[in-house]
Amino acid sequence: MRFRGVHHVEFSVPNYESSVRFYDRMFGWLGYKSFWTLNVGYTSTYYMARFPMPHSYIGIQPADEDRTLDHTAHQVGIHHIALWARSRKEVRQFYEDFLIPEGVEVTDQPAEYPIYAPGYFAVFFLDPNGIRWELAFTPRIPTPGNVLRTLKAVRELRKAHPEWTEHPAKAMMRTLPSRTHRKDNR
């Protein structure tokens, strides 16, 4: 079973130098470390939450064109990327102490999203390139109140979808072909 998830993701951004300055401030506030390629045939700056331990990281590289993204258009490509927060408090502090003072466009203010998971709390914002980001906290052990709000949200959603014949928690799970069955199912 996998335990690490995404190895890394890289974004091509216009105005590379000013983008790196923004990301330096953003990821620095969040406690990330940074390294870069030293121009070894390409240029990228990387940000990692647990450096130097093997973990996922985010790369920024210069784009060949000068345009920003429009996440509302739902075009092919990245819609948004979510970073882990340590707590609800960190999400609020990031909003108050970083996003607001930096003048960053916030698309959704800090709020609880019980339909996503018990205790899910997040803020959504756009970077200077139009890339939509999220800082999200999901508790390892939700409180009874978190669970009750999620159950209530699911009940409300089920009312809006009478066509659902089974509980959403069961209906949402999908079975993927395993490595051993992949050869047989081609």
Short mmCIF file of C-alpha atoms in Angstrom, two decimals:
data_model
loop_
_atom_site.label_atom_id
_atom_site.label_comp_id
_atom_site.label_asym_id
_atom_site.label_seq_id
_atom_site.Cartn_x
_atom_site.Cartn_y
_atom_site.Cartn_z
CA MET A 1 0.00 0.00 0.00
CA ARG A 2 1.24 3.49 -0.81
CA PHE A 3 1.83 5.84 2.08
CA ARG A 4 3.29 8.97 0.51
CA GLY A 5 0.91 10.02 -2.27
CA VAL A 6 2.12 12.62 -4.78
CA HIS A 7 5.90 12.78 -5.29
CA HIS A 8 5.88 16.32 -6.69
CA VAL A 9 3.95 18.70 -8.87
CA GLU A 10 5.42 21.50 -10.96
CA PHE A 11 3.79 24.70 -12.20
CA SER A 12 4.93 26.82 -15.13
CA VAL A 13 4.41 30.46 -14.21
CA PRO A 14 4.76 33.80 -15.99
CA ASN A 15 6.91 36.40 -14.25
CA TYR A 16 9.07 33.70 -12.69
CA GLU A 17 11.13 35.99 -10.42
CA SER A 18 8.11 37.79 -8.92
CA SER A 19 6.30 34.45 -8.59
CA VAL A 20 9.25 32.99 -6.66
CA ARG A 21 9.22 36.04 -4.35
CA PHE A 22 5.49 35.44 -3.65
CA TYR A 23 5.96 31.71 -3.06
CA ASP A 24 8.99 32.37 -0.85
CA ARG A 25 6.80 34.51 1.40
CA MET A 26 3.84 32.09 1.29
CA PHE A 27 5.79 28.87 1.86
CA GLY A 28 8.12 30.60 4.32
CA TRP A 29 5.08 31.61 6.39
CA LEU A 30 3.93 27.97 6.33
CA GLY A 31 7.37 26.72 7.47
CA TYR A 32 8.48 25.05 4.23
CA LYS A 33 12.08 24.74 3.06
CA SER A 34 13.20 25.57 -0.47
CA PHE A 35 15.81 24.42 -2.97
CA TRP A 36 16.38 25.07 -6.65
CA THR A 37 18.03 23.52 -9.71
CA LEU A 38 21.02 25.88 -10.02
CA ASN A 39 20.22 26.15 -13.76
CA VAL A 40 21.31 22.61 -14.69
CA GLY A 41 19.68 22.71 -18.12
CA TYR A 42 16.38 23.97 -16.74
CA THR A 43 15.30 26.27 -13.94
CA SER A 44 12.92 25.34 -11.13
CA THR A 45 12.46 26.41 -7.54
CA TYR A 46 11.03 23.81 -5.16
CA TYR A 47 9.21 23.99 -1.83
CA MET A 48 9.05 21.05 0.57
CA ALA A 49 7.24 20.72 3.90
CA ARG A 50 9.61 18.15 5.45
CA PHE A 51 13.10 18.76 4.12
CA PRO A 52 15.30 16.72 3.70
CA MET A 53 13.02 13.74 4.48
CA PRO A 54 11.56 12.18 1.32
CA HIS A 55 8.22 13.84 0.89
CA SER A 56 6.12 15.55 -1.77
CA TYR A 57 7.19 18.94 -3.01
CA ILE A 58 5.97 21.73 -5.28
CA GLY A 59 8.05 23.15 -8.13
CA ILE A 60 7.80 26.48 -9.92
CA GLN A 61 9.41 27.00 -13.34
CA PRO A 62 9.31 29.78 -15.95
CA ALA A 63 6.47 29.54 -18.48
CA ASP A 64 6.99 30.10 -22.19
CA GLU A 65 3.89 32.30 -22.35
CA ASP A 66 2.68 35.26 -20.34
CA ARG A 67 -0.87 34.49 -19.23
CA THR A 68 -2.57 33.60 -16.00
CA LEU A 69 -5.01 30.76 -15.32
CA ASP A 70 -8.76 31.09 -14.85
CA HIS A 71 -9.88 28.38 -12.42
CA THR A 72 -13.54 29.31 -12.93
CA ALA A 73 -13.37 28.21 -16.58
CA HIS A 74 -12.76 24.57 -15.57
CA GLN A 75 -10.33 24.18 -18.46
CA VAL A 76 -8.08 21.16 -18.84
CA GLY A 77 -5.31 21.36 -16.25
CA ILE A 78 -5.03 22.04 -12.55
CA HIS A 79 -8.18 23.36 -10.89
CA HIS A 80 -6.55 23.89 -7.49
CA ILE A 81 -3.96 22.43 -5.17
CA ALA A 82 -4.49 21.93 -1.45
CA LEU A 83 -1.77 22.14 1.18
CA TRP A 84 -2.06 20.51 4.60
CA ALA A 85 -2.56 22.81 7.57
CA ARG A 86 -1.60 21.79 11.11
CA SER A 87 -4.83 23.11 12.63
CA ARG A 88 -7.92 25.25 12.10
CA LYS A 89 -6.03 27.97 13.94
CA GLU A 90 -3.23 27.87 11.35
CA VAL A 91 -5.81 28.25 8.54
CA ARG A 92 -7.28 31.33 10.25
CA GLN A 93 -3.85 32.80 11.03
CA PHE A 94 -2.69 32.24 7.45
CA TYR A 95 -5.77 34.10 6.23
CA GLU A 96 -5.39 36.98 8.72
CA ASP A 97 -1.58 37.26 8.87
CA PHE A 98 -0.58 36.39 5.30
CA LEU A 99 -3.40 36.46 2.73
CA ILE A 100 -5.05 39.71 3.84
CA PRO A 101 -1.82 41.73 4.39
CA GLU A 102 -0.38 40.46 1.07
CA GLY A 103 -3.54 41.51 -0.78
CA VAL A 104 -4.06 37.97 -2.09
CA GLU A 105 -7.43 37.31 -3.73
CA VAL A 106 -9.38 34.99 -1.43
CA THR A 107 -12.06 33.05 -3.29
CA ASP A 108 -13.53 31.35 -0.19
CA GLN A 109 -12.85 32.65 3.32
CA PRO A 110 -11.90 30.23 6.13
CA ALA A 111 -14.84 27.90 6.78
CA GLU A 112 -15.76 24.39 7.78
CA TYR A 113 -16.75 22.09 4.92
CA PRO A 114 -18.49 19.19 6.68
CA ILE A 115 -19.54 17.55 3.43
CA TYR A 116 -15.86 16.94 2.55
CA ALA A 117 -14.93 15.21 5.82
CA PRO A 118 -15.64 15.58 9.55
CA GLY A 119 -13.82 18.69 10.77
CA TYR A 120 -12.57 19.74 7.31
CA PHE A 121 -11.65 23.45 7.54
CA ALA A 122 -10.09 25.45 4.70
CA VAL A 123 -9.43 28.74 2.94
CA PHE A 124 -9.17 29.06 -0.88
CA PHE A 125 -7.14 31.75 -2.68
CA LEU A 126 -5.51 32.69 -5.98
CA ASP A 127 -1.79 33.26 -6.40
CA PRO A 128 -0.55 36.04 -8.72
CA ASN A 129 -0.62 33.56 -11.64
CA GLY A 130 -4.29 32.68 -11.23
CA ILE A 131 -3.47 29.27 -9.74
CA ARG A 132 -6.06 28.41 -7.10
CA TRP A 133 -4.69 27.16 -3.79
CA GLU A 134 -6.28 25.80 -0.65
CA LEU A 135 -4.91 25.53 2.87
CA ALA A 136 -6.90 22.73 4.47
CA PHE A 137 -7.04 21.05 7.85
CA THR A 138 -8.61 17.64 8.45
CA PRO A 139 -8.35 16.35 12.01
CA ARG A 140 -6.92 12.88 12.52
CA ILE A 141 -9.60 12.23 15.12
CA PRO A 142 -12.73 14.33 14.53
CA THR A 143 -14.78 15.54 17.45
CA PRO A 144 -18.34 14.26 17.94
CA GLY A 145 -19.53 17.70 16.80
CA ASN A 146 -17.50 17.36 13.57
CA VAL A 147 -19.08 13.97 12.89
CA LEU A 148 -22.61 15.23 13.63
CA ARG A 149 -22.18 18.20 11.24
CA THR A 150 -20.95 15.84 8.51
CA LEU A 151 -23.87 13.48 9.05
CA LYS A 152 -26.28 16.44 8.87
CA ALA A 153 -24.64 17.69 5.65
CA VAL A 154 -24.93 14.21 4.10
CA ARG A 155 -28.62 14.01 5.09
CA GLU A 156 -29.28 17.37 3.43
CA LEU A 157 -27.42 16.29 0.31
CA ARG A 158 -29.40 13.05 0.12
CA LYS A 159 -32.65 15.05 0.18
CA ALA A 160 -31.44 16.89 -2.92
CA HIS A 161 -30.65 13.56 -4.65
CA PRO A 162 -33.62 11.18 -4.38
CA GLU A 163 -32.08 9.12 -7.20
CA TRP A 164 -29.38 7.87 -4.84
CA THR A 165 -30.32 4.32 -3.89
CA GLU A 166 -27.58 3.72 -1.35
CA HIS A 167 -25.77 5.76 1.26
CA PRO A 168 -23.28 8.24 -0.30
CA ALA A 169 -20.42 6.82 1.81
CA LYS A 170 -20.93 3.49 0.04
CA ALA A 171 -21.83 4.86 -3.39
CA MET A 172 -18.77 7.10 -3.56
CA MET A 173 -16.24 4.27 -3.18
CA ARG A 174 -14.79 2.90 -6.40
CA THR A 175 -12.87 -0.28 -7.08
CA LEU A 176 -9.72 0.13 -9.13
CA PRO A 177 -8.07 -2.63 -11.11
CA SER A 178 -5.20 -4.07 -9.11
CA ARG A 179 -1.72 -4.69 -10.40
CA THR A 180 -2.42 -8.44 -10.69
CA HIS A 181 -5.72 -8.01 -12.53
CA ARG A 182 -4.47 -5.30 -14.88
CA LYS A 183 -3.01 -7.79 -17.39
CA ASP A 184 -6.33 -9.61 -17.65
CA ASN A 185 -8.47 -6.47 -18.08
CA ARG A 186 -6.67 -4.78 -20.98
#
